[in-house]
Amino acid sequence: MLPCRAVPPPLPPPTPACGPCRETSRAPVVNKRGLALVHRRLLYYTYCTSVILLDPFYFFIFLSFLLRINNSYFIYFSTVQALSVAYLIFVISSNMVAATYKPWLVQKYGGTSLGKLTDTICSSIIPSYAVDHRLVIVCSALSGTLKAKGTTSLLLECIALSERGVDAQEQLVNLVHLIRDNHMAVLDSIFTTQKESTFEGYDIPKREIASECETLKKFLMAAQIVGELSPRSKDRVISVGEKLACIIIAACLTNKGTPAKPVILDDVVSTVFGASTEGQVAAMDRLGSKFYHYIAEEIATRIQECEPAIPIVTGFFGIMPRSLIDTVGRGYSDLCAAMSAVAVGAKELQIWKEVDGIFTADPRKIPSAQLLSSVTADEATELTYYGSEVIHPLTMDQIREANISLRLKNVFKPHAQGTLIDPRSTSSDLELDQATKVNSPPGVLLQDDFAVGRHERRRPTAVTVKDDILVINVICNRNTKSGGLLIQVFDRLERNNIPVDLIATSERNVSLAVHSPGNSSAVLRLQEELESFGQVTIARNMSIVTIVGHKMRSQIGVANETLAALATASVNIHLISQGASEISISLVVNAHDATAALNAIHRDVLKIPTIEESRLGRRAWLY
């Protein structure tokens, strides 16, 4: 409560003087105390008005004071001044805190990008984002022009040599030395002019690289005596690639004036769930996708320990109970980046590649393919599953649950916008009878060149192809019940570890499209097992062509246009699947017809002209 005192009652009006006395009466007595009160009130009103100009919210406080004054209260100016000054200090400090706050941004760089553009990434891209963001950098293992010559591929070759026994010891040692020398060469290129200037800048990362490679060599030579490696031991070998990459990137950033520290995650699973493999397996089975949430919490702790330096996180995130390669696959670094983004509550996750983003088709096969400025999370997941190397499916699950946007960027064009994948724009479920014509409502746009003056898009969004497909046809015997046939077929597929991409059934027939396994004996074994139910035929050298579009199942005419386009291009269809996903139509064609099918759909269904047609001035009707 502000101190106050009662205002003295006003003086009574002077008694009018009579006529004779009017001329001789003295001037009225001035109430000095009242004048002082008026002066103070005016000064108070002026000061509060200046505060109001700084913050309109203070108007309500001022109004309440004004009402109280008019109700015979007096407020000391000194008290109001002190409160106002305190309030101004609070506003200024709040603005300073807001100005210094930086949102988290997670960037993941692929091995090929790091191998080719280490200097550009460390001297330009990362420092430019560090100005306005708190960064987390996730690194894959360094690679060269081709993945086959990258560090991860070389480490897989080391694993193969260790399993061949001591006879391959010399080859193994030479390969480990090659991995060491490749990373030393990158480090030397960074410190070309500063080798002797700083011990911490050059000698420490050099010694760390040499130590990691020496430990790797001893481990693999010991494995050669046994002649085999367990899946978890293979994980341990592969993790070395990300360790070496993070050591180099942290050293490069620090050398260029941006403090950075490597964050090694090879023990994160054992830290969270204990060293017991049985305990880890039980936790993974019990928690499901939440298993990765607990790992994200530990990642957050390790990231925060690095501040104010930029954490350089290994894309390899621990020795998994059933092997990281077998559980997640080669795209584990994308999943690690997503977990890091969830861990810190990032504003955005950026994955930097050597392409501009997601295209309407593979530009290597369809030169007229156009860049998509944004796609839905469902579309990105579907494109990834059916052949486009967009993003790992588990990555999409993580960012969708946390509502974190994902952006694909090109390291060669760092200022380009790339493609945005917004997890909040998903395909909502529709009733089957809620069908509309192909002219679509507002959706995700292509580049401005294909917006045609309207903020609408044509459907579908993109077309992709998945190669190395087998089509398995099973015609069951009359004595086999149709309901039990599917159970038996999928049981045999599960035993041989062969996942199914597409399926079509009738009363006695089952057609399956599966990805061709690397082990040919698994296919022969599967065929023998399925022949107990009836006649089995396997068609090889097939491809799945998939058309992806937002809520495409409810768009009348898309399937008709697709089949008509393939018929015009003389492409035969072996299997069709639509309805399981509302955003895609999948067709199985001969592998040698896949490119022709892509071109026909891209031109006649997506309505994007070829290069030749564009030169002739033909425009696409995008509805």
Short mmCIF file of C-alpha atoms in Angstrom, two decimals, residues 27 75 123 148 173 179 191 201 258 277 547 558 599:
data_model
loop_
_atom_site.label_atom_id
_atom_site.label_comp_id
_atom_site.label_asym_id
_atom_site.label_seq_id
_atom_site.Cartn_x
_atom_site.Cartn_y
_atom_site.Cartn_z
CA ALA A 27 -7.21 40.55 -1.78
CA ILE A 75 0.24 9.85 -3.03
CA SER A 123 34.36 -21.10 -41.37
CA ALA A 148 31.83 -46.82 -50.85
CA VAL A 173 46.42 -53.17 -40.42
CA ILE A 179 41.53 -44.55 -42.07
CA PHE A 191 46.12 -26.28 -39.74
CA GLY A 201 44.66 -26.62 -31.48
CA THR A 258 34.23 -20.66 -32.58
CA THR A 277 22.34 -56.52 -22.28
CA ILE A 547 2.78 -41.53 -56.46
CA VAL A 558 -5.93 -39.39 -59.98
CA ASN A 599 8.42 -39.73 -66.96
#
